[in-house]
Amino acid sequence: MSALSRPEFHSEAAAFAHLETIVWAGEPVCPHCGGMDRITKVKANPAKRIREGLWRHGDCKKQFTVKVGTVFEHMRLPLHKAMQAVYLMTSSKKGVSAHQLHRMLEITYKSAWFLAHRIREAMASGDLTPFGGNGGAVEVDETFIGKLKGVPKRRAFHHKMKVLALVDRDSGQARTMVIDDVKAETLMPIVKANVAREGRVMTDEHSGYRDMGKFFAAHGTTAHGRGIYVDPDDRSIHSNTVEGYFSIFKRGMKGVYQHCGEQHLHRYLAEFEFRYNNRAALGRNDTDRSVAALSGIVGKRLTYAS
């Protein structure tokens, strides 16, 4: 037996039952009118083209499956294969490429690519709760990856895509976003919106963070340019945690995905952020992560062109 031997990974009926348990918690809800009464299950009959997982609401007379109103709506792939993809992506620390999914699930590369983006969309949390709410330390740092389309290659980072990350040491949660540049006027509003005023902000010596001390309880810096990564007088002043987060992100992007267009970078960030925020060190295992990802499919849609 293996993790992928479970019924929901091989049977459409079991896959629908598993997803219904997560999304509906055992109580079917009509996505068309929101009703919960007079809902009956329609028995699958391939000979009459009655598909698996179909329900009918007696009040509005409409039929639906648990996929309606989620990122899986209008998905042409068997649901049990999508379940396998969710498990593989949530249990692989540095991700799984679309080509790997294409080979393992025996689906087309286009389908695997689109399915992976659907899953990344489900992984995006949208949580905006400020970090450092109890006066805890919040590490902030930026990194550069890939190349901006149409921008000539130059020295330093100007031709690269730019990412900002914040890590709350107390909760162990990370939050990432794509940014246009690393100027103070860009960084400051983002940090102020995502860190509580009583929080202690930890950064390197980058000039874009120079005014942090005016808005937060404390601002600790370390001079990376001089080889100082932990303050010798106060060892709580460092940004090594967020640097560690970036190391996982870059190993995955360079070693697994290899290339990412700027228009899709935010979804790859959501993927790495999700796995980090649901990692084993916080008490989450592979099954917990897959269930958490499936819980995030509701109310989201993704079309192939988006």
PDB file of C-alpha atoms in Angstrom:
ATOM      1  CA  MET A   1       0.000   0.000   0.000  1.00  0.00           C
ATOM      2  CA  SER A   2       1.057   3.574  -0.624  1.00  0.00           C
ATOM      3  CA  ALA A   3      -0.390   7.037  -0.059  1.00  0.00           C
ATOM      4  CA  LEU A   4      -1.741   6.987  -3.609  1.00  0.00           C
ATOM      5  CA  SER A   5      -3.609   3.715  -3.023  1.00  0.00           C
ATOM      6  CA  ARG A   6      -6.547   5.457  -1.371  1.00  0.00           C
ATOM      7  CA  PRO A   7      -9.961   5.064  -3.098  1.00  0.00           C
ATOM      8  CA  GLU A   8     -10.341   8.755  -4.024  1.00  0.00           C
ATOM      9  CA  PHE A   9      -7.249   8.489  -6.224  1.00  0.00           C
ATOM     10  CA  HIS A  10      -8.668   5.665  -8.363  1.00  0.00           C
ATOM     11  CA  SER A  11     -12.474   5.849  -8.289  1.00  0.00           C
ATOM     12  CA  GLU A  12     -14.651   8.720  -9.543  1.00  0.00           C
ATOM     13  CA  ALA A  13     -17.385   7.869  -7.043  1.00  0.00           C
ATOM     14  CA  ALA A  14     -14.905   7.896  -4.161  1.00  0.00           C
ATOM     15  CA  ALA A  15     -13.286  11.111  -5.444  1.00  0.00           C
ATOM     16  CA  PHE A  16     -16.637  12.922  -5.539  1.00  0.00           C
ATOM     17  CA  ALA A  17     -17.576  11.573  -2.083  1.00  0.00           C
ATOM     18  CA  HIS A  18     -14.235  12.764  -0.676  1.00  0.00           C
ATOM     19  CA  LEU A  19     -14.583  16.244  -2.180  1.00  0.00           C
ATOM     20  CA  GLU A  20     -18.213  16.522  -1.039  1.00  0.00           C
ATOM     21  CA  THR A  21     -17.129  15.762   2.518  1.00  0.00           C
ATOM     22  CA  ILE A  22     -14.566  18.574   2.407  1.00  0.00           C
ATOM     23  CA  VAL A  23     -16.643  21.210   0.597  1.00  0.00           C
ATOM     24  CA  TRP A  24     -20.127  20.458   1.933  1.00  0.00           C
ATOM     25  CA  ALA A  25     -19.270  18.781   5.259  1.00  0.00           C
ATOM     26  CA  GLY A  26     -21.922  16.147   4.538  1.00  0.00           C
ATOM     27  CA  GLU A  27     -24.749  18.574   3.680  1.00  0.00           C
ATOM     28  CA  PRO A  28     -25.212  19.183  -0.084  1.00  0.00           C
ATOM     29  CA  VAL A  29     -25.825  22.829  -1.005  1.00  0.00           C
ATOM     30  CA  CYS A  30     -27.298  23.915  -4.322  1.00  0.00           C
ATOM     31  CA  PRO A  31     -24.807  26.350  -5.897  1.00  0.00           C
ATOM     32  CA  HIS A  32     -27.576  27.857  -8.053  1.00  0.00           C
ATOM     33  CA  CYS A  33     -29.949  29.027  -5.323  1.00  0.00           C
ATOM     34  CA  GLY A  34     -28.191  28.156  -2.055  1.00  0.00           C
ATOM     35  CA  GLY A  35     -30.957  25.766  -0.951  1.00  0.00           C
ATOM     36  CA  MET A  36     -30.245  22.697   1.192  1.00  0.00           C
ATOM     37  CA  ASP A  37     -33.647  20.970   1.212  1.00  0.00           C
ATOM     38  CA  ARG A  38     -35.106  18.523  -1.281  1.00  0.00           C
ATOM     39  CA  ILE A  39     -31.710  17.668  -2.737  1.00  0.00           C
ATOM     40  CA  THR A  40     -31.413  14.176  -4.146  1.00  0.00           C
ATOM     41  CA  LYS A  41     -28.523  12.285  -5.669  1.00  0.00           C
ATOM     42  CA  VAL A  42     -28.853  11.283  -9.322  1.00  0.00           C
ATOM     43  CA  LYS A  43     -27.584   7.766  -9.903  1.00  0.00           C
ATOM     44  CA  ALA A  44     -24.728   7.645 -12.377  1.00  0.00           C
ATOM     45  CA  ASN A  45     -25.462   5.853 -15.626  1.00  0.00           C
ATOM     46  CA  PRO A  46     -22.739   6.082 -18.289  1.00  0.00           C
ATOM     47  CA  ALA A  47     -25.012   4.389 -20.858  1.00  0.00           C
ATOM     48  CA  LYS A  48     -27.441   7.298 -20.569  1.00  0.00           C
ATOM     49  CA  ARG A  49     -24.629   9.856 -20.200  1.00  0.00           C
ATOM     50  CA  ILE A  50     -25.522  10.588 -16.571  1.00  0.00           C
ATOM     51  CA  ARG A  51     -22.202  11.476 -14.998  1.00  0.00           C
ATOM     52  CA  GLU A  52     -20.852  10.644 -11.561  1.00  0.00           C
ATOM     53  CA  GLY A  53     -21.418  13.049  -8.661  1.00  0.00           C
ATOM     54  CA  LEU A  54     -24.631  14.575 -10.019  1.00  0.00           C
ATOM     55  CA  TRP A  55     -27.275  16.038  -7.675  1.00  0.00           C
ATOM     56  CA  ARG A  56     -30.702  17.605  -8.289  1.00  0.00           C
ATOM     57  CA  HIS A  57     -32.439  20.313  -6.279  1.00  0.00           C
ATOM     58  CA  GLY A  58     -36.217  19.856  -6.101  1.00  0.00           C
ATOM     59  CA  ASP A  59     -36.941  23.575  -5.553  1.00  0.00           C
ATOM     60  CA  CYS A  60     -35.033  25.204  -8.413  1.00  0.00           C
ATOM     61  CA  LYS A  61     -35.087  22.015 -10.536  1.00  0.00           C
ATOM     62  CA  LYS A  62     -31.417  22.398 -11.436  1.00  0.00           C
ATOM     63  CA  GLN A  63     -28.677  19.795 -11.457  1.00  0.00           C
ATOM     64  CA  PHE A  64     -25.150  20.287 -10.159  1.00  0.00           C
ATOM     65  CA  THR A  65     -22.021  18.625  -8.837  1.00  0.00           C
ATOM     66  CA  VAL A  66     -19.707  19.665  -6.033  1.00  0.00           C
ATOM     67  CA  LYS A  67     -17.354  21.140  -8.669  1.00  0.00           C
ATOM     68  CA  VAL A  68     -19.775  23.972  -9.547  1.00  0.00           C
ATOM     69  CA  GLY A  69     -18.566  27.278  -8.114  1.00  0.00           C
ATOM     70  CA  THR A  70     -15.003  26.034  -7.622  1.00  0.00           C
ATOM     71  CA  VAL A  71     -11.755  26.085  -9.584  1.00  0.00           C
ATOM     72  CA  PHE A  72     -12.670  22.618 -10.827  1.00  0.00           C
ATOM     73  CA  GLU A  73     -15.857  23.804 -12.563  1.00  0.00           C
ATOM     74  CA  HIS A  74     -15.951  22.754 -16.243  1.00  0.00           C
ATOM     75  CA  MET A  75     -12.839  20.623 -15.701  1.00  0.00           C
ATOM     76  CA  ARG A  76     -12.834  17.881 -18.328  1.00  0.00           C
ATOM     77  CA  LEU A  77     -10.379  15.644 -16.498  1.00  0.00           C
ATOM     78  CA  PRO A  78     -11.537  12.798 -14.241  1.00  0.00           C
ATOM     79  CA  LEU A  79     -11.796  14.095 -10.686  1.00  0.00           C
ATOM     80  CA  HIS A  80      -9.703  11.243  -9.270  1.00  0.00           C
ATOM     81  CA  LYS A  81      -6.756  12.384 -11.411  1.00  0.00           C
ATOM     82  CA  ALA A  82      -7.158  15.944 -10.134  1.00  0.00           C
ATOM     83  CA  MET A  83      -7.079  14.495  -6.609  1.00  0.00           C
ATOM     84  CA  GLN A  84      -3.784  12.793  -7.386  1.00  0.00           C
ATOM     85  CA  ALA A  85      -2.362  16.076  -8.703  1.00  0.00           C
ATOM     86  CA  VAL A  86      -3.430  17.932  -5.544  1.00  0.00           C
ATOM     87  CA  TYR A  87      -1.742  15.333  -3.354  1.00  0.00           C
ATOM     88  CA  LEU A  88       1.460  15.361  -5.406  1.00  0.00           C
ATOM     89  CA  MET A  89       1.707  19.165  -5.436  1.00  0.00           C
ATOM     90  CA  THR A  90       0.978  19.573  -1.736  1.00  0.00           C
ATOM     91  CA  SER A  91       3.351  16.801  -0.633  1.00  0.00           C
ATOM     92  CA  SER A  92       6.347  17.786  -2.804  1.00  0.00           C
ATOM     93  CA  LYS A  93       8.418  20.388  -0.956  1.00  0.00           C
ATOM     94  CA  LYS A  94       9.735  22.047  -4.096  1.00  0.00           C
ATOM     95  CA  GLY A  95       6.762  21.383  -6.370  1.00  0.00           C
ATOM     96  CA  VAL A  96       5.962  19.122  -9.313  1.00  0.00           C
ATOM     97  CA  SER A  97       6.369  20.309 -12.884  1.00  0.00           C
ATOM     98  CA  ALA A  98       3.528  20.187 -15.408  1.00  0.00           C
ATOM     99  CA  HIS A  99       5.617  17.803 -17.516  1.00  0.00           C
ATOM    100  CA  GLN A 100       5.923  15.468 -14.537  1.00  0.00           C
ATOM    101  CA  LEU A 101       2.152  15.573 -13.964  1.00  0.00           C
ATOM    102  CA  HIS A 102       1.615  14.999 -17.695  1.00  0.00           C
ATOM    103  CA  ARG A 103       3.688  11.802 -17.534  1.00  0.00           C
ATOM    104  CA  MET A 104       2.450  10.489 -14.192  1.00  0.00           C
ATOM    105  CA  LEU A 105      -1.271  11.141 -14.723  1.00  0.00           C
ATOM    106  CA  GLU A 106      -1.153  10.253 -18.430  1.00  0.00           C
ATOM    107  CA  ILE A 107      -2.889  13.446 -19.513  1.00  0.00           C
ATOM    108  CA  THR A 108      -1.818  16.048 -22.063  1.00  0.00           C
ATOM    109  CA  TYR A 109       0.782  18.641 -21.112  1.00  0.00           C
ATOM    110  CA  LYS A 110      -1.762  21.441 -21.665  1.00  0.00           C
ATOM    111  CA  SER A 111      -4.207  19.781 -19.281  1.00  0.00           C
ATOM    112  CA  ALA A 112      -1.476  19.225 -16.684  1.00  0.00           C
ATOM    113  CA  TRP A 113      -0.313  22.853 -16.935  1.00  0.00           C
ATOM    114  CA  PHE A 114      -3.838  24.211 -16.517  1.00  0.00           C
ATOM    115  CA  LEU A 115      -4.650  21.782 -13.703  1.00  0.00           C
ATOM    116  CA  ALA A 116      -1.522  22.860 -11.806  1.00  0.00           C
ATOM    117  CA  HIS A 117      -2.571  26.505 -12.080  1.00  0.00           C
ATOM    118  CA  ARG A 118      -6.072  25.647 -10.849  1.00  0.00           C
ATOM    119  CA  ILE A 119      -4.524  24.022  -7.791  1.00  0.00           C
ATOM    120  CA  ARG A 120      -2.245  27.001  -7.194  1.00  0.00           C
ATOM    121  CA  GLU A 121      -5.300  29.266  -7.323  1.00  0.00           C
ATOM    122  CA  ALA A 122      -6.916  27.088  -4.646  1.00  0.00           C
ATOM    123  CA  MET A 123      -3.774  27.367  -2.512  1.00  0.00           C
ATOM    124  CA  ALA A 124      -3.948  31.191  -2.388  1.00  0.00           C
ATOM    125  CA  SER A 125      -5.212  32.095   1.085  1.00  0.00           C
ATOM    126  CA  GLY A 126      -6.064  35.787   0.738  1.00  0.00           C
ATOM    127  CA  ASP A 127      -5.468  36.224   4.491  1.00  0.00           C
ATOM    128  CA  LEU A 128      -4.606  39.841   5.314  1.00  0.00           C
ATOM    129  CA  THR A 129      -4.287  39.568   9.106  1.00  0.00           C
ATOM    130  CA  PRO A 130      -1.293  41.722  10.146  1.00  0.00           C
ATOM    131  CA  PHE A 131       1.801  39.895  11.366  1.00  0.00           C
ATOM    132  CA  GLY A 132       3.511  40.677  14.683  1.00  0.00           C
ATOM    133  CA  GLY A 133       0.253  41.451  16.480  1.00  0.00           C
ATOM    134  CA  ASN A 134       1.653  40.529  19.908  1.00  0.00           C
ATOM    135  CA  GLY A 135       4.869  42.454  19.517  1.00  0.00           C
ATOM    136  CA  GLY A 136       6.569  39.556  17.784  1.00  0.00           C
ATOM    137  CA  ALA A 137       9.350  39.735  15.222  1.00  0.00           C
ATOM    138  CA  VAL A 138       8.497  39.926  11.534  1.00  0.00           C
ATOM    139  CA  GLU A 139      11.287  39.386   9.022  1.00  0.00           C
ATOM    140  CA  VAL A 140      11.093  41.243   5.716  1.00  0.00           C
ATOM    141  CA  ASP A 141      13.265  40.710   2.667  1.00  0.00           C
ATOM    142  CA  GLU A 142      13.153  40.885  -1.113  1.00  0.00           C
ATOM    143  CA  THR A 143      14.614  38.649  -3.801  1.00  0.00           C
ATOM    144  CA  PHE A 144      14.958  38.583  -7.568  1.00  0.00           C
ATOM    145  CA  ILE A 145      14.250  35.796 -10.001  1.00  0.00           C
ATOM    146  CA  GLY A 146      13.927  35.124 -13.727  1.00  0.00           C
ATOM    147  CA  LYS A 147      13.804  37.923 -16.277  1.00  0.00           C
ATOM    148  CA  LEU A 148      11.217  40.532 -17.165  1.00  0.00           C
ATOM    149  CA  LYS A 149       9.939  40.126 -20.700  1.00  0.00           C
ATOM    150  CA  GLY A 150      11.192  42.829 -23.065  1.00  0.00           C
ATOM    151  CA  VAL A 151      13.646  44.278 -20.546  1.00  0.00           C
ATOM    152  CA  PRO A 152      17.293  44.105 -21.681  1.00  0.00           C
ATOM    153  CA  LYS A 153      19.647  42.243 -19.388  1.00  0.00           C
ATOM    154  CA  ARG A 154      21.704  44.577 -17.245  1.00  0.00           C
ATOM    155  CA  ARG A 155      23.889  44.486 -14.197  1.00  0.00           C
ATOM    156  CA  ALA A 156      22.349  43.823 -10.772  1.00  0.00           C
ATOM    157  CA  PHE A 157      18.621  43.036 -10.558  1.00  0.00           C
ATOM    158  CA  HIS A 158      16.809  45.620 -12.695  1.00  0.00           C
ATOM    159  CA  HIS A 159      15.919  43.144 -15.467  1.00  0.00           C
ATOM    160  CA  LYS A 160      14.612  40.526 -13.025  1.00  0.00           C
ATOM    161  CA  MET A 161      11.194  39.892 -11.437  1.00  0.00           C
ATOM    162  CA  LYS A 162      11.021  41.139  -7.865  1.00  0.00           C
ATOM    163  CA  VAL A 163       9.431  39.396  -4.878  1.00  0.00           C
ATOM    164  CA  LEU A 164       8.833  40.626  -1.330  1.00  0.00           C
ATOM    165  CA  ALA A 165       8.328  38.198   1.566  1.00  0.00           C
ATOM    166  CA  LEU A 166       7.357  38.624   5.203  1.00  0.00           C
ATOM    167  CA  VAL A 167       7.708  35.868   7.812  1.00  0.00           C
ATOM    168  CA  ASP A 168       6.082  36.050  11.241  1.00  0.00           C
ATOM    169  CA  ARG A 169       8.387  34.240  13.651  1.00  0.00           C
ATOM    170  CA  ASP A 170       5.680  33.584  16.259  1.00  0.00           C
ATOM    171  CA  SER A 171       3.148  31.939  13.948  1.00  0.00           C
ATOM    172  CA  GLY A 172       5.676  30.610  11.437  1.00  0.00           C
ATOM    173  CA  GLN A 173       3.573  32.009   8.592  1.00  0.00           C
ATOM    174  CA  ALA A 174       4.930  33.593   5.404  1.00  0.00           C
ATOM    175  CA  ARG A 175       3.317  36.102   3.051  1.00  0.00           C
ATOM    176  CA  THR A 176       4.716  36.863  -0.393  1.00  0.00           C
ATOM    177  CA  MET A 177       3.895  39.207  -3.250  1.00  0.00           C
ATOM    178  CA  VAL A 178       5.250  40.399  -6.586  1.00  0.00           C
ATOM    179  CA  ILE A 179       6.494  43.998  -6.479  1.00  0.00           C
ATOM    180  CA  ASP A 180       7.450  46.474  -9.195  1.00  0.00           C
ATOM    181  CA  ASP A 181      10.651  47.735  -7.582  1.00  0.00           C
ATOM    182  CA  VAL A 182      12.488  47.845  -4.258  1.00  0.00           C
ATOM    183  CA  LYS A 183      12.220  51.555  -3.574  1.00  0.00           C
ATOM    184  CA  ALA A 184      11.115  52.792  -0.163  1.00  0.00           C
ATOM    185  CA  GLU A 185       7.908  54.275  -1.587  1.00  0.00           C
ATOM    186  CA  THR A 186       6.955  50.782  -2.834  1.00  0.00           C
ATOM    187  CA  LEU A 187       8.088  48.721   0.153  1.00  0.00           C
ATOM    188  CA  MET A 188       6.882  50.902   3.027  1.00  0.00           C
ATOM    189  CA  PRO A 189       3.123  50.858   2.242  1.00  0.00           C
ATOM    190  CA  ILE A 190       3.208  47.060   1.818  1.00  0.00           C
ATOM    191  CA  VAL A 191       5.006  46.460   5.111  1.00  0.00           C
ATOM    192  CA  LYS A 192       2.770  48.929   6.961  1.00  0.00           C
ATOM    193  CA  ALA A 193      -0.345  47.141   5.616  1.00  0.00           C
ATOM    194  CA  ASN A 194       0.900  43.685   6.632  1.00  0.00           C
ATOM    195  CA  VAL A 195       2.636  44.269   9.979  1.00  0.00           C
ATOM    196  CA  ALA A 196       0.952  45.423  13.185  1.00  0.00           C
ATOM    197  CA  ARG A 197       2.309  48.650  14.690  1.00  0.00           C
ATOM    198  CA  GLU A 198       3.459  46.812  17.822  1.00  0.00           C
ATOM    199  CA  GLY A 199       5.507  44.387  15.748  1.00  0.00           C
ATOM    200  CA  ARG A 200       9.311  44.346  15.580  1.00  0.00           C
ATOM    201  CA  VAL A 201      10.560  44.411  11.998  1.00  0.00           C
ATOM    202  CA  MET A 202      13.808  42.659  11.024  1.00  0.00           C
ATOM    203  CA  THR A 203      15.532  43.500   7.730  1.00  0.00           C
ATOM    204  CA  ASP A 204      18.925  43.765   6.108  1.00  0.00           C
ATOM    205  CA  GLU A 205      20.576  47.133   5.508  1.00  0.00           C
ATOM    206  CA  HIS A 206      18.716  47.909   2.248  1.00  0.00           C
ATOM    207  CA  SER A 207      17.887  51.633   2.098  1.00  0.00           C
ATOM    208  CA  GLY A 208      14.254  50.927   1.227  1.00  0.00           C
ATOM    209  CA  TYR A 209      13.695  49.898   4.860  1.00  0.00           C
ATOM    210  CA  ARG A 210      15.443  52.871   6.455  1.00  0.00           C
ATOM    211  CA  ASP A 211      12.292  54.453   7.963  1.00  0.00           C
ATOM    212  CA  MET A 212      10.788  51.286   9.475  1.00  0.00           C
ATOM    213  CA  GLY A 213      11.624  52.409  13.009  1.00  0.00           C
ATOM    214  CA  LYS A 214       9.203  55.346  12.684  1.00  0.00           C
ATOM    215  CA  PHE A 215       6.174  53.104  12.234  1.00  0.00           C
ATOM    216  CA  PHE A 216       6.845  49.980  14.322  1.00  0.00           C
ATOM    217  CA  ALA A 217       7.862  49.137  17.873  1.00  0.00           C
ATOM    218  CA  ALA A 218      11.396  48.323  16.763  1.00  0.00           C
ATOM    219  CA  HIS A 219      13.481  47.902  13.643  1.00  0.00           C
ATOM    220  CA  GLY A 220      16.464  45.576  13.744  1.00  0.00           C
ATOM    221  CA  THR A 221      18.959  45.447  10.873  1.00  0.00           C
ATOM    222  CA  THR A 222      21.952  43.315   9.947  1.00  0.00           C
ATOM    223  CA  ALA A 223      24.616  44.402   7.472  1.00  0.00           C
ATOM    224  CA  HIS A 224      24.721  41.506   5.021  1.00  0.00           C
ATOM    225  CA  GLY A 225      27.108  43.444   2.813  1.00  0.00           C
ATOM    226  CA  ARG A 226      29.685  43.247   5.612  1.00  0.00           C
ATOM    227  CA  GLY A 227      29.045  39.587   6.287  1.00  0.00           C
ATOM    228  CA  ILE A 228      26.946  40.175   9.434  1.00  0.00           C
ATOM    229  CA  TYR A 229      23.860  37.959   9.462  1.00  0.00           C
ATOM    230  CA  VAL A 230      23.075  37.969  13.191  1.00  0.00           C
ATOM    231  CA  ASP A 231      23.505  40.973  15.473  1.00  0.00           C
ATOM    232  CA  PRO A 232      26.323  40.074  17.908  1.00  0.00           C
ATOM    233  CA  ASP A 233      24.703  42.060  20.748  1.00  0.00           C
ATOM    234  CA  ASP A 234      21.106  40.875  20.216  1.00  0.00           C
ATOM    235  CA  ARG A 235      20.852  37.504  18.512  1.00  0.00           C
ATOM    236  CA  SER A 236      17.129  37.947  17.888  1.00  0.00           C
ATOM    237  CA  ILE A 237      18.008  40.536  15.242  1.00  0.00           C
ATOM    238  CA  HIS A 238      18.394  38.689  11.943  1.00  0.00           C
ATOM    239  CA  SER A 239      16.465  37.853   8.780  1.00  0.00           C
ATOM    240  CA  ASN A 240      17.691  34.273   8.410  1.00  0.00           C
ATOM    241  CA  THR A 241      14.189  32.768   8.544  1.00  0.00           C
ATOM    242  CA  VAL A 242      12.951  34.633   5.491  1.00  0.00           C
ATOM    243  CA  GLU A 243      16.252  33.888   3.757  1.00  0.00           C
ATOM    244  CA  GLY A 244      15.584  30.196   4.402  1.00  0.00           C
ATOM    245  CA  TYR A 245      12.120  30.570   2.899  1.00  0.00           C
ATOM    246  CA  PHE A 246      13.616  32.116  -0.235  1.00  0.00           C
ATOM    247  CA  SER A 247      16.125  29.256  -0.518  1.00  0.00           C
ATOM    248  CA  ILE A 248      13.268  26.721  -0.803  1.00  0.00           C
ATOM    249  CA  PHE A 249      11.417  28.961  -3.261  1.00  0.00           C
ATOM    250  CA  LYS A 250      14.449  29.432  -5.513  1.00  0.00           C
ATOM    251  CA  ARG A 251      15.440  25.775  -5.487  1.00  0.00           C
ATOM    252  CA  GLY A 252      11.938  24.894  -6.609  1.00  0.00           C
ATOM    253  CA  MET A 253      11.699  27.601  -9.250  1.00  0.00           C
ATOM    254  CA  LYS A 254      15.137  26.895 -10.717  1.00  0.00           C
ATOM    255  CA  GLY A 255      15.309  23.129 -10.234  1.00  0.00           C
ATOM    256  CA  VAL A 256      11.710  22.075 -10.897  1.00  0.00           C
ATOM    257  CA  TYR A 257       9.876  24.775 -12.835  1.00  0.00           C
ATOM    258  CA  GLN A 258      12.935  26.389 -14.469  1.00  0.00           C
ATOM    259  CA  HIS A 259      10.893  29.134 -16.168  1.00  0.00           C
ATOM    260  CA  CYS A 260       7.990  31.320 -15.062  1.00  0.00           C
ATOM    261  CA  GLY A 261       6.278  34.141 -16.918  1.00  0.00           C
ATOM    262  CA  GLU A 262       5.692  37.338 -14.968  1.00  0.00           C
ATOM    263  CA  GLN A 263       1.902  36.996 -15.364  1.00  0.00           C
ATOM    264  CA  HIS A 264       1.971  33.662 -13.489  1.00  0.00           C
ATOM    265  CA  LEU A 265       4.545  34.402 -10.783  1.00  0.00           C
ATOM    266  CA  HIS A 266       1.927  35.287  -8.154  1.00  0.00           C
ATOM    267  CA  ARG A 267       0.445  31.779  -8.409  1.00  0.00           C
ATOM    268  CA  TYR A 268       3.815  30.098  -7.947  1.00  0.00           C
ATOM    269  CA  LEU A 269       4.317  32.312  -4.900  1.00  0.00           C
ATOM    270  CA  ALA A 270       0.945  31.130  -3.556  1.00  0.00           C
ATOM    271  CA  GLU A 271       2.050  27.514  -4.008  1.00  0.00           C
ATOM    272  CA  PHE A 272       5.330  27.850  -2.087  1.00  0.00           C
ATOM    273  CA  GLU A 273       3.670  30.044   0.538  1.00  0.00           C
ATOM    274  CA  PHE A 274       0.933  27.438   1.049  1.00  0.00           C
ATOM    275  CA  ARG A 275       3.351  24.556   1.578  1.00  0.00           C
ATOM    276  CA  TYR A 276       5.497  26.642   3.926  1.00  0.00           C
ATOM    277  CA  ASN A 277       2.499  27.723   5.995  1.00  0.00           C
ATOM    278  CA  ASN A 278       1.296  24.111   6.238  1.00  0.00           C
ATOM    279  CA  ARG A 279       4.646  22.426   6.796  1.00  0.00           C
ATOM    280  CA  ALA A 280       5.445  19.508   9.094  1.00  0.00           C
ATOM    281  CA  ALA A 281       7.092  21.812  11.653  1.00  0.00           C
ATOM    282  CA  LEU A 282       3.639  23.339  12.236  1.00  0.00           C
ATOM    283  CA  GLY A 283       2.024  19.926  12.699  1.00  0.00           C
ATOM    284  CA  ARG A 284       0.670  19.416   9.177  1.00  0.00           C
ATOM    285  CA  ASN A 285       1.238  16.222   7.206  1.00  0.00           C
ATOM    286  CA  ASP A 286       0.716  15.487   3.503  1.00  0.00           C
ATOM    287  CA  THR A 287      -2.944  14.548   3.969  1.00  0.00           C
ATOM    288  CA  ASP A 288      -3.630  17.708   5.981  1.00  0.00           C
ATOM    289  CA  ARG A 289      -2.098  19.816   3.217  1.00  0.00           C
ATOM    290  CA  SER A 290      -4.152  18.148   0.475  1.00  0.00           C
ATOM    291  CA  VAL A 291      -7.376  18.660   2.448  1.00  0.00           C
ATOM    292  CA  ALA A 292      -6.440  22.304   3.111  1.00  0.00           C
ATOM    293  CA  ALA A 293      -5.823  22.867  -0.612  1.00  0.00           C
ATOM    294  CA  LEU A 294      -9.155  21.262  -1.538  1.00  0.00           C
ATOM    295  CA  SER A 295     -10.880  23.469   1.040  1.00  0.00           C
ATOM    296  CA  GLY A 296      -9.617  26.479  -0.888  1.00  0.00           C
ATOM    297  CA  ILE A 297     -11.249  25.613  -4.221  1.00  0.00           C
ATOM    298  CA  VAL A 298     -14.626  27.173  -3.355  1.00  0.00           C
ATOM    299  CA  GLY A 299     -15.581  30.533  -4.829  1.00  0.00           C
ATOM    300  CA  LYS A 300     -12.641  30.653  -7.224  1.00  0.00           C
ATOM    301  CA  ARG A 301     -12.568  30.304 -10.986  1.00  0.00           C
ATOM    302  CA  LEU A 302      -9.720  30.199 -13.443  1.00  0.00           C
ATOM    303  CA  THR A 303     -10.071  30.237 -17.208  1.00  0.00           C
ATOM    304  CA  TYR A 304      -7.357  29.037 -19.551  1.00  0.00           C
ATOM    305  CA  ALA A 305      -6.690  32.560 -20.809  1.00  0.00           C
ATOM    306  CA  SER A 306      -6.285  34.130 -17.349  1.00  0.00           C
TER     307      SER A 306
END
